[in-house]
Structure formats: structure tokens, C-alpha cells
mmCIF file with all atom_site columns, C-alpha atoms in Angstrom:
data_model
loop_
_atom_site.group_PDB
_atom_site.id
_atom_site.type_symbol
_atom_site.label_atom_id
_atom_site.label_alt_id
_atom_site.label_comp_id
_atom_site.label_asym_id
_atom_site.label_entity_id
_atom_site.label_seq_id
_atom_site.pdbx_PDB_ins_code
_atom_site.Cartn_x
_atom_site.Cartn_y
_atom_site.Cartn_z
_atom_site.occupancy
_atom_site.B_iso_or_equiv
_atom_site.pdbx_formal_charge
_atom_site.auth_seq_id
_atom_site.auth_comp_id
_atom_site.auth_asym_id
_atom_site.auth_atom_id
_atom_site.pdbx_PDB_model_num
ATOM 1   C CA . UNK A 1 1   ? 4.696  75.765  40.628 1.00 0.00 ? 224 UNK A CA 1
ATOM 2   C CA . UNK A 1 2   ? 4.051  75.310  44.181 1.00 0.00 ? 225 UNK A CA 1
ATOM 3   C CA . UNK A 1 3   ? 7.814  74.954  44.507 1.00 0.00 ? 226 UNK A CA 1
ATOM 4   C CA . UNK A 1 4   ? 7.874  78.386  43.963 1.00 0.00 ? 227 UNK A CA 1
ATOM 5   C CA . UNK A 1 5   ? 5.630  79.126  46.903 1.00 0.00 ? 228 UNK A CA 1
ATOM 6   C CA . UNK A 1 6   ? 8.304  77.843  49.479 1.00 0.00 ? 229 UNK A CA 1
ATOM 7   C CA . UNK A 1 7   ? 10.718 80.121  48.244 1.00 0.00 ? 230 UNK A CA 1
ATOM 8   C CA . UNK A 1 8   ? 11.392 83.155  50.510 1.00 0.00 ? 231 UNK A CA 1
ATOM 9   C CA . UNK A 1 9   ? 12.180 86.621  49.484 1.00 0.00 ? 232 UNK A CA 1
ATOM 10  C CA . UNK A 1 10  ? 15.624 88.410  49.736 1.00 0.00 ? 233 UNK A CA 1
ATOM 11  C CA . UNK A 1 11  ? 15.746 89.513  53.162 1.00 0.00 ? 234 UNK A CA 1
ATOM 12  C CA . UNK A 1 12  ? 18.580 92.052  52.713 1.00 0.00 ? 235 UNK A CA 1
ATOM 13  C CA . UNK A 1 13  ? 15.715 94.741  52.492 1.00 0.00 ? 236 UNK A CA 1
ATOM 14  C CA . UNK A 1 14  ? 13.925 93.728  55.868 1.00 0.00 ? 237 UNK A CA 1
ATOM 15  C CA . UNK A 1 15  ? 17.603 93.341  57.561 1.00 0.00 ? 238 UNK A CA 1
ATOM 16  C CA . UNK A 1 16  ? 18.596 97.111  56.316 1.00 0.00 ? 239 UNK A CA 1
ATOM 17  C CA . UNK A 1 17  ? 15.489 98.375  58.067 1.00 0.00 ? 240 UNK A CA 1
ATOM 18  C CA . UNK A 1 18  ? 15.864 96.088  60.925 1.00 0.00 ? 241 UNK A CA 1
ATOM 19  C CA . UNK A 1 19  ? 19.340 97.706  61.321 1.00 0.00 ? 242 UNK A CA 1
ATOM 20  C CA . UNK A 1 20  ? 18.509 100.965 60.555 1.00 0.00 ? 243 UNK A CA 1
ATOM 21  C CA . UNK A 1 21  ? 16.260 100.556 63.500 1.00 0.00 ? 244 UNK A CA 1
ATOM 22  C CA . UNK A 1 22  ? 18.654 99.577  65.767 1.00 0.00 ? 245 UNK A CA 1
ATOM 23  C CA . UNK A 1 23  ? 21.182 102.003 64.745 1.00 0.00 ? 246 UNK A CA 1
ATOM 24  C CA . UNK A 1 24  ? 18.636 104.537 65.717 1.00 0.00 ? 247 UNK A CA 1
ATOM 25  C CA . UNK A 1 25  ? 17.926 103.316 69.092 1.00 0.00 ? 248 UNK A CA 1
ATOM 26  C CA . UNK A 1 26  ? 20.219 100.932 70.736 1.00 0.00 ? 249 UNK A CA 1
ATOM 27  C CA . UNK A 1 27  ? 23.450 102.018 69.161 1.00 0.00 ? 250 UNK A CA 1
ATOM 28  C CA . UNK A 1 28  ? 22.646 105.814 69.011 1.00 0.00 ? 251 UNK A CA 1
ATOM 29  C CA . UNK A 1 29  ? 25.807 107.437 70.376 1.00 0.00 ? 252 UNK A CA 1
ATOM 30  C CA . UNK A 1 30  ? 27.734 104.627 71.518 1.00 0.00 ? 253 UNK A CA 1
ATOM 31  C CA . UNK A 1 31  ? 31.687 105.411 71.373 1.00 0.00 ? 254 UNK A CA 1
ATOM 32  C CA . UNK A 1 32  ? 32.255 102.243 68.717 1.00 0.00 ? 255 UNK A CA 1
ATOM 33  C CA . UNK A 1 33  ? 30.068 103.293 65.975 1.00 0.00 ? 256 UNK A CA 1
ATOM 34  C CA . UNK A 1 34  ? 31.808 104.697 62.979 1.00 0.00 ? 257 UNK A CA 1
ATOM 35  C CA . UNK A 1 35  ? 29.907 107.635 61.929 1.00 0.00 ? 258 UNK A CA 1
ATOM 36  C CA . UNK A 1 36  ? 31.348 107.267 58.302 1.00 0.00 ? 259 UNK A CA 1
ATOM 37  C CA . UNK A 1 37  ? 29.635 104.414 57.735 1.00 0.00 ? 260 UNK A CA 1
ATOM 38  C CA . UNK A 1 38  ? 25.624 103.446 57.000 1.00 0.00 ? 261 UNK A CA 1
ATOM 39  C CA . UNK A 1 39  ? 23.250 100.289 57.234 1.00 0.00 ? 262 UNK A CA 1
ATOM 40  C CA . UNK A 1 40  ? 23.706 98.931  53.620 1.00 0.00 ? 263 UNK A CA 1
ATOM 41  C CA . UNK A 1 41  ? 22.963 95.568  52.442 1.00 0.00 ? 264 UNK A CA 1
ATOM 42  C CA . UNK A 1 42  ? 25.891 93.861  50.117 1.00 0.00 ? 265 UNK A CA 1
ATOM 43  C CA . UNK A 1 43  ? 25.803 91.413  47.732 1.00 0.00 ? 266 UNK A CA 1
ATOM 44  C CA . UNK A 1 44  ? 22.606 88.991  48.443 1.00 0.00 ? 267 UNK A CA 1
ATOM 45  C CA . UNK A 1 45  ? 22.169 86.194  46.384 1.00 0.00 ? 268 UNK A CA 1
ATOM 46  C CA . UNK A 1 46  ? 20.904 82.438  46.776 1.00 0.00 ? 269 UNK A CA 1
ATOM 47  C CA . UNK A 1 47  ? 23.731 79.690  48.187 1.00 0.00 ? 270 UNK A CA 1
ATOM 48  C CA . UNK A 1 48  ? 22.628 76.340  48.867 1.00 0.00 ? 271 UNK A CA 1
ATOM 49  C CA . UNK A 1 49  ? 19.140 76.812  49.486 1.00 0.00 ? 272 UNK A CA 1
ATOM 50  C CA . UNK A 1 50  ? 19.874 79.863  51.780 1.00 0.00 ? 273 UNK A CA 1
ATOM 51  C CA . UNK A 1 51  ? 20.316 83.491  50.871 1.00 0.00 ? 274 UNK A CA 1
ATOM 52  C CA . UNK A 1 52  ? 23.934 84.675  51.407 1.00 0.00 ? 275 UNK A CA 1
ATOM 53  C CA . UNK A 1 53  ? 24.935 88.461  51.722 1.00 0.00 ? 276 UNK A CA 1
ATOM 54  C CA . UNK A 1 54  ? 26.897 90.810  53.907 1.00 0.00 ? 277 UNK A CA 1
ATOM 55  C CA . UNK A 1 55  ? 25.478 93.621  56.104 1.00 0.00 ? 278 UNK A CA 1
ATOM 56  C CA . UNK A 1 56  ? 27.303 96.557  56.440 1.00 0.00 ? 279 UNK A CA 1
ATOM 57  C CA . UNK A 1 57  ? 26.476 98.349  59.512 1.00 0.00 ? 280 UNK A CA 1
ATOM 58  C CA . UNK A 1 58  ? 28.355 101.439 61.700 1.00 0.00 ? 281 UNK A CA 1
ATOM 59  C CA . UNK A 1 59  ? 29.281 98.861  64.283 1.00 0.00 ? 282 UNK A CA 1
ATOM 60  C CA . UNK A 1 60  ? 30.009 95.723  62.479 1.00 0.00 ? 283 UNK A CA 1
ATOM 61  C CA . UNK A 1 61  ? 30.226 94.171  58.740 1.00 0.00 ? 284 UNK A CA 1
ATOM 62  C CA . UNK A 1 62  ? 29.019 90.459  59.216 1.00 0.00 ? 285 UNK A CA 1
ATOM 63  C CA . UNK A 1 63  ? 27.961 87.372  56.286 1.00 0.00 ? 286 UNK A CA 1
ATOM 64  C CA . UNK A 1 64  ? 24.640 86.938  56.614 1.00 0.00 ? 287 UNK A CA 1
ATOM 65  C CA . UNK A 1 65  ? 22.863 83.811  55.914 1.00 0.00 ? 288 UNK A CA 1
ATOM 66  C CA . UNK A 1 66  ? 19.130 83.424  55.867 1.00 0.00 ? 289 UNK A CA 1
ATOM 67  C CA . UNK A 1 67  ? 15.964 81.373  54.786 1.00 0.00 ? 290 UNK A CA 1
ATOM 68  C CA . UNK A 1 68  ? 15.616 80.977  51.300 1.00 0.00 ? 291 UNK A CA 1
ATOM 69  C CA . UNK A 1 69  ? 14.298 77.463  51.144 1.00 0.00 ? 292 UNK A CA 1
ATOM 70  C CA . UNK A 1 70  ? 12.463 76.557  54.217 1.00 0.00 ? 293 UNK A CA 1
ATOM 71  C CA . UNK A 1 71  ? 13.120 72.947  53.785 1.00 0.00 ? 294 UNK A CA 1
ATOM 72  C CA . UNK A 1 72  ? 16.770 73.646  53.551 1.00 0.00 ? 295 UNK A CA 1
ATOM 73  C CA . UNK A 1 73  ? 16.931 76.156  56.317 1.00 0.00 ? 296 UNK A CA 1
ATOM 74  C CA . UNK A 1 74  ? 18.531 74.350  59.397 1.00 0.00 ? 297 UNK A CA 1
ATOM 75  C CA . UNK A 1 75  ? 17.326 76.762  62.392 1.00 0.00 ? 298 UNK A CA 1
ATOM 76  C CA . UNK A 1 76  ? 19.617 77.358  65.231 1.00 0.00 ? 299 UNK A CA 1
ATOM 77  C CA . UNK A 1 77  ? 18.235 78.916  68.350 1.00 0.00 ? 300 UNK A CA 1
ATOM 78  C CA . UNK A 1 78  ? 19.734 82.911  68.924 1.00 0.00 ? 301 UNK A CA 1
ATOM 79  C CA . UNK A 1 79  ? 23.289 82.748  70.377 1.00 0.00 ? 302 UNK A CA 1
ATOM 80  C CA . UNK A 1 80  ? 23.579 79.489  69.095 1.00 0.00 ? 303 UNK A CA 1
ATOM 81  C CA . UNK A 1 81  ? 26.538 78.564  66.634 1.00 0.00 ? 304 UNK A CA 1
ATOM 82  C CA . UNK A 1 82  ? 26.792 76.412  63.907 1.00 0.00 ? 305 UNK A CA 1
ATOM 83  C CA . UNK A 1 83  ? 29.471 75.901  61.197 1.00 0.00 ? 306 UNK A CA 1
ATOM 84  C CA . UNK A 1 84  ? 29.193 75.767  57.386 1.00 0.00 ? 307 UNK A CA 1
ATOM 85  C CA . UNK A 1 85  ? 31.445 74.478  54.638 1.00 0.00 ? 308 UNK A CA 1
ATOM 86  C CA . UNK A 1 86  ? 32.341 77.136  52.041 1.00 0.00 ? 309 UNK A CA 1
ATOM 87  C CA . UNK A 1 87  ? 34.579 76.702  49.310 1.00 0.00 ? 310 UNK A CA 1
ATOM 88  C CA . UNK A 1 88  ? 37.073 78.834  51.220 1.00 0.00 ? 311 UNK A CA 1
ATOM 89  C CA . UNK A 1 89  ? 36.831 77.211  54.170 1.00 0.00 ? 312 UNK A CA 1
ATOM 90  C CA . UNK A 1 90  ? 34.488 76.528  57.429 1.00 0.00 ? 313 UNK A CA 1
ATOM 91  C CA . UNK A 1 91  ? 33.292 79.129  59.043 1.00 0.00 ? 314 UNK A CA 1
ATOM 92  C CA . UNK A 1 92  ? 30.932 80.079  62.548 1.00 0.00 ? 315 UNK A CA 1
ATOM 93  C CA . UNK A 1 93  ? 27.799 81.651  62.335 1.00 0.00 ? 316 UNK A CA 1
ATOM 94  C CA . UNK A 1 94  ? 25.556 82.762  65.283 1.00 0.00 ? 317 UNK A CA 1
ATOM 95  C CA . UNK A 1 95  ? 21.626 82.248  65.375 1.00 0.00 ? 318 UNK A CA 1
ATOM 96  C CA . UNK A 1 96  ? 20.215 85.746  65.434 1.00 0.00 ? 319 UNK A CA 1
ATOM 97  C CA . UNK A 1 97  ? 16.485 87.141  65.192 1.00 0.00 ? 320 UNK A CA 1
ATOM 98  C CA . UNK A 1 98  ? 15.046 90.431  64.526 1.00 0.00 ? 321 UNK A CA 1
ATOM 99  C CA . UNK A 1 99  ? 11.631 91.772  64.477 1.00 0.00 ? 322 UNK A CA 1
ATOM 100 C CA . UNK A 1 100 ? 10.424 92.141  60.692 1.00 0.00 ? 323 UNK A CA 1
ATOM 101 C CA . UNK A 1 101 ? 13.011 89.638  59.861 1.00 0.00 ? 324 UNK A CA 1
ATOM 102 C CA . UNK A 1 102 ? 12.765 86.557  61.855 1.00 0.00 ? 325 UNK A CA 1
ATOM 103 C CA . UNK A 1 103 ? 15.809 84.312  61.918 1.00 0.00 ? 326 UNK A CA 1
ATOM 104 C CA . UNK A 1 104 ? 18.935 84.692  60.231 1.00 0.00 ? 327 UNK A CA 1
ATOM 105 C CA . UNK A 1 105 ? 22.664 83.460  61.575 1.00 0.00 ? 328 UNK A CA 1
ATOM 106 C CA . UNK A 1 106 ? 25.922 85.895  60.933 1.00 0.00 ? 329 UNK A CA 1
ATOM 107 C CA . UNK A 1 107 ? 29.493 85.946  61.077 1.00 0.00 ? 330 UNK A CA 1
ATOM 108 C CA . UNK A 1 108 ? 31.640 88.655  61.893 1.00 0.00 ? 331 UNK A CA 1
ATOM 109 C CA . UNK A 1 109 ? 34.187 89.937  59.667 1.00 0.00 ? 332 UNK A CA 1
ATOM 110 C CA . UNK A 1 110 ? 34.709 93.358  61.328 1.00 0.00 ? 333 UNK A CA 1
ATOM 111 C CA . UNK A 1 111 ? 33.686 94.647  64.495 1.00 0.00 ? 334 UNK A CA 1
ATOM 112 C CA . UNK A 1 112 ? 34.012 97.346  65.567 1.00 0.00 ? 335 UNK A CA 1
ATOM 113 C CA . UNK A 1 113 ? 34.818 99.309  61.688 1.00 0.00 ? 336 UNK A CA 1
ATOM 114 C CA . UNK A 1 114 ? 36.360 102.237 62.918 1.00 0.00 ? 337 UNK A CA 1
ATOM 115 C CA . UNK A 1 115 ? 39.142 101.308 60.530 1.00 0.00 ? 338 UNK A CA 1
ATOM 116 C CA . UNK A 1 116 ? 37.251 102.386 57.662 1.00 0.00 ? 339 UNK A CA 1
ATOM 117 C CA . UNK A 1 117 ? 37.149 105.349 56.057 1.00 0.00 ? 340 UNK A CA 1
ATOM 118 C CA . UNK A 1 118 ? 34.138 105.580 54.032 1.00 0.00 ? 341 UNK A CA 1
ATOM 119 C CA . UNK A 1 119 ? 30.869 103.744 53.131 1.00 0.00 ? 342 UNK A CA 1
ATOM 120 C CA . UNK A 1 120 ? 32.309 102.699 49.668 1.00 0.00 ? 343 UNK A CA 1
ATOM 121 C CA . UNK A 1 121 ? 35.651 101.462 51.306 1.00 0.00 ? 344 UNK A CA 1
ATOM 122 C CA . UNK A 1 122 ? 33.387 99.076  53.590 1.00 0.00 ? 345 UNK A CA 1
ATOM 123 C CA . UNK A 1 123 ? 31.229 98.228  50.636 1.00 0.00 ? 346 UNK A CA 1
ATOM 124 C CA . UNK A 1 124 ? 34.069 97.151  48.618 1.00 0.00 ? 347 UNK A CA 1
ATOM 125 C CA . UNK A 1 125 ? 35.751 95.448  51.279 1.00 0.00 ? 348 UNK A CA 1
ATOM 126 C CA . UNK A 1 126 ? 32.434 93.375  51.922 1.00 0.00 ? 349 UNK A CA 1
ATOM 127 C CA . UNK A 1 127 ? 31.748 92.742  48.477 1.00 0.00 ? 350 UNK A CA 1
ATOM 128 C CA . UNK A 1 128 ? 35.277 91.112  48.022 1.00 0.00 ? 351 UNK A CA 1
ATOM 129 C CA . UNK A 1 129 ? 35.062 88.981  51.262 1.00 0.00 ? 352 UNK A CA 1
ATOM 130 C CA . UNK A 1 130 ? 32.011 87.500  49.801 1.00 0.00 ? 353 UNK A CA 1
ATOM 131 C CA . UNK A 1 131 ? 33.297 86.774  46.813 1.00 0.00 ? 354 UNK A CA 1
ATOM 132 C CA . UNK A 1 132 ? 36.270 85.521  48.518 1.00 0.00 ? 355 UNK A CA 1
ATOM 133 C CA . UNK A 1 133 ? 34.251 82.778  50.493 1.00 0.00 ? 356 UNK A CA 1
ATOM 134 C CA . UNK A 1 134 ? 33.025 81.140  47.687 1.00 0.00 ? 357 UNK A CA 1
ATOM 135 C CA . UNK A 1 135 ? 36.717 80.765  45.743 1.00 0.00 ? 358 UNK A CA 1
ATOM 136 C CA . UNK A 1 136 ? 38.071 77.554  46.726 1.00 0.00 ? 359 UNK A CA 1
ATOM 137 C CA . UNK A 1 137 ? 41.842 79.230  46.104 1.00 0.00 ? 360 UNK A CA 1
ATOM 138 C CA . UNK A 1 138 ? 41.292 81.039  49.296 1.00 0.00 ? 361 UNK A CA 1
ATOM 139 C CA . UNK A 1 139 ? 40.989 77.523  51.404 1.00 0.00 ? 362 UNK A CA 1
ATOM 140 C CA . UNK A 1 140 ? 43.732 77.625  54.008 1.00 0.00 ? 363 UNK A CA 1
ATOM 141 C CA . UNK A 1 141 ? 46.558 74.951  53.067 1.00 0.00 ? 364 UNK A CA 1
ATOM 142 C CA . UNK A 1 142 ? 47.557 72.777  56.228 1.00 0.00 ? 365 UNK A CA 1
ATOM 143 C CA . UNK A 1 143 ? 48.721 69.527  53.823 1.00 0.00 ? 366 UNK A CA 1
ATOM 144 C CA . UNK A 1 144 ? 52.434 69.886  53.974 1.00 0.00 ? 367 UNK A CA 1
ATOM 145 C CA . UNK A 1 145 ? 52.990 73.461  54.775 1.00 0.00 ? 368 UNK A CA 1
ATOM 146 C CA . UNK A 1 146 ? 52.250 75.695  57.516 1.00 0.00 ? 369 UNK A CA 1
ATOM 147 C CA . UNK A 1 147 ? 48.659 77.030  57.399 1.00 0.00 ? 370 UNK A CA 1
ATOM 148 C CA . UNK A 1 148 ? 48.240 80.387  55.896 1.00 0.00 ? 371 UNK A CA 1
ATOM 149 C CA . UNK A 1 149 ? 45.531 82.983  57.254 1.00 0.00 ? 372 UNK A CA 1
ATOM 150 C CA . UNK A 1 150 ? 42.143 82.120  55.514 1.00 0.00 ? 373 UNK A CA 1
ATOM 151 C CA . UNK A 1 151 ? 40.938 85.473  53.080 1.00 0.00 ? 374 UNK A CA 1
ATOM 152 C CA . UNK A 1 152 ? 39.387 87.118  55.968 1.00 0.00 ? 375 UNK A CA 1
ATOM 153 C CA . UNK A 1 153 ? 42.038 87.225  58.063 1.00 0.00 ? 376 UNK A CA 1
ATOM 154 C CA . UNK A 1 154 ? 44.272 88.527  55.460 1.00 0.00 ? 377 UNK A CA 1
ATOM 155 C CA . UNK A 1 155 ? 42.037 91.163  54.831 1.00 0.00 ? 378 UNK A CA 1
ATOM 156 C CA . UNK A 1 156 ? 42.152 92.100  58.556 1.00 0.00 ? 379 UNK A CA 1
ATOM 157 C CA . UNK A 1 157 ? 45.630 92.340  58.325 1.00 0.00 ? 380 UNK A CA 1
ATOM 158 C CA . UNK A 1 158 ? 45.866 94.587  55.273 1.00 0.00 ? 381 UNK A CA 1
ATOM 159 C CA . UNK A 1 159 ? 43.463 96.962  56.702 1.00 0.00 ? 382 UNK A CA 1
ATOM 160 C CA . UNK A 1 160 ? 45.433 97.739  59.613 1.00 0.00 ? 383 UNK A CA 1
ATOM 161 C CA . UNK A 1 161 ? 48.104 98.022  57.324 1.00 0.00 ? 384 UNK A CA 1
ATOM 162 C CA . UNK A 1 162 ? 48.663 101.878 56.137 1.00 0.00 ? 385 UNK A CA 1
ATOM 163 C CA . UNK A 1 163 ? 46.436 102.093 52.982 1.00 0.00 ? 386 UNK A CA 1
ATOM 164 C CA . UNK A 1 164 ? 45.843 104.988 50.657 1.00 0.00 ? 387 UNK A CA 1
ATOM 165 C CA . UNK A 1 165 ? 43.126 105.699 48.141 1.00 0.00 ? 388 UNK A CA 1
ATOM 166 C CA . UNK A 1 166 ? 45.128 104.461 45.321 1.00 0.00 ? 389 UNK A CA 1
ATOM 167 C CA . UNK A 1 167 ? 45.984 101.347 47.097 1.00 0.00 ? 390 UNK A CA 1
ATOM 168 C CA . UNK A 1 168 ? 42.253 100.636 47.928 1.00 0.00 ? 391 UNK A CA 1
ATOM 169 C CA . UNK A 1 169 ? 41.335 101.359 44.356 1.00 0.00 ? 392 UNK A CA 1
ATOM 170 C CA . UNK A 1 170 ? 43.689 98.938  43.252 1.00 0.00 ? 393 UNK A CA 1
ATOM 171 C CA . UNK A 1 171 ? 42.600 96.352  45.370 1.00 0.00 ? 394 UNK A CA 1
ATOM 172 C CA . UNK A 1 172 ? 45.988 96.082  47.649 1.00 0.00 ? 395 UNK A CA 1
ATOM 173 C CA . UNK A 1 173 ? 43.989 94.631  50.531 1.00 0.00 ? 396 UNK A CA 1
ATOM 174 C CA . UNK A 1 174 ? 43.150 91.592  48.948 1.00 0.00 ? 397 UNK A CA 1
ATOM 175 C CA . UNK A 1 175 ? 45.677 88.721  49.244 1.00 0.00 ? 398 UNK A CA 1
ATOM 176 C CA . UNK A 1 176 ? 48.898 89.309  47.231 1.00 0.00 ? 399 UNK A CA 1
ATOM 177 C CA . UNK A 1 177 ? 48.861 86.768  44.295 1.00 0.00 ? 400 UNK A CA 1
ATOM 178 C CA . UNK A 1 178 ? 52.759 87.282  43.858 1.00 0.00 ? 401 UNK A CA 1
ATOM 179 C CA . UNK A 1 179 ? 53.153 85.901  47.704 1.00 0.00 ? 402 UNK A CA 1
ATOM 180 C CA . UNK A 1 180 ? 51.450 82.672  46.864 1.00 0.00 ? 403 UNK A CA 1
ATOM 181 C CA . UNK A 1 181 ? 53.874 82.141  43.707 1.00 0.00 ? 404 UNK A CA 1
ATOM 182 C CA . UNK A 1 182 ? 57.095 81.628  45.788 1.00 0.00 ? 405 UNK A CA 1
#
């Protein structure tokens, strides 16, 4: 029973509240904000003793790591960097602190987010980026071949290309499985 006392609750609601506060104060009126997007946590769940999820805001989409089990959390200072090994590869996170949340770490996926037409698309991309991070099939191949872009770079490249709503519903921005067969 004492083990359950050390587990920290899902930080997504506190992060959302903190970023909504930032959106209404520090970010208000800035030209790089996407008015079609709102603050929304996506896919927060335990991963290796930490909370892992994605935050969508009108100015960025970031992976987030936050303490779940304090015994497994490795704090870093605000602005300091740390690399984590995920099934899809290594990713660098930066330390952050927000009032009401405490410390957490972020890895930028998209910033700014002006290319997103609506919240549903941003949420869809966030959920799929998180899933791709945990899929070993997305690990960059370096042995005997030129490295191919990782899952996040492929998603960014595809988002730069023209895309219809039908493409989004079909998941066209995701890595093309046929391209890897050949």
C-alpha cells in the first residue's frame, strides 16, 4: 500500500490549466499563435516510471514527461537538456517549471503550429506522434543504408505538402508503409 502513496497523479489537467493561463496572459496577441487551436493534453499515460503525453497549444505541440514515480524521476534544471531512449530513437527534452504543475520536461514536435487547420488535426497528429515514438518500426536505420528521417521528421515533411481533409482522415501524413518495402 505504501507504494501507491509515492505515485503522482496524471499531470495533464494541471498542465492544461497552466498553459491556458499562459495563453491568456504572456501569449495574448502574438503573431505566431494559431487561433484555430486550443490548449489540450493528448494521450497522457505512464511510461517507464514517468507520465508521457503531448500538449497541444496555439503556439506549439510538445511531448511532455512528468514525474509519476518520484524514485524514478531524474530532475534537470529549467532550460537544461536530457536525452531519453524511446523505442523509435533518442529524443532530447528540456527542463521546464510552471506554477501549479512543478517540474516537467518537454520535447518540441511543432513550433509554431500555423500549418494546422483545426484542433482535430492537431489532436490527431499529437496522438499519432506519441504512438510513433513508442514503435520500434520507426527507429532510424543506420546500418548499411543512408539514415531515413525519424517519425517526427517524416510527419513534419508530410505536413508541409498540400493535404486535403480526406488525406488527414486516411492518415496520409503518416509514414508511407509502401515506401519502406522497396
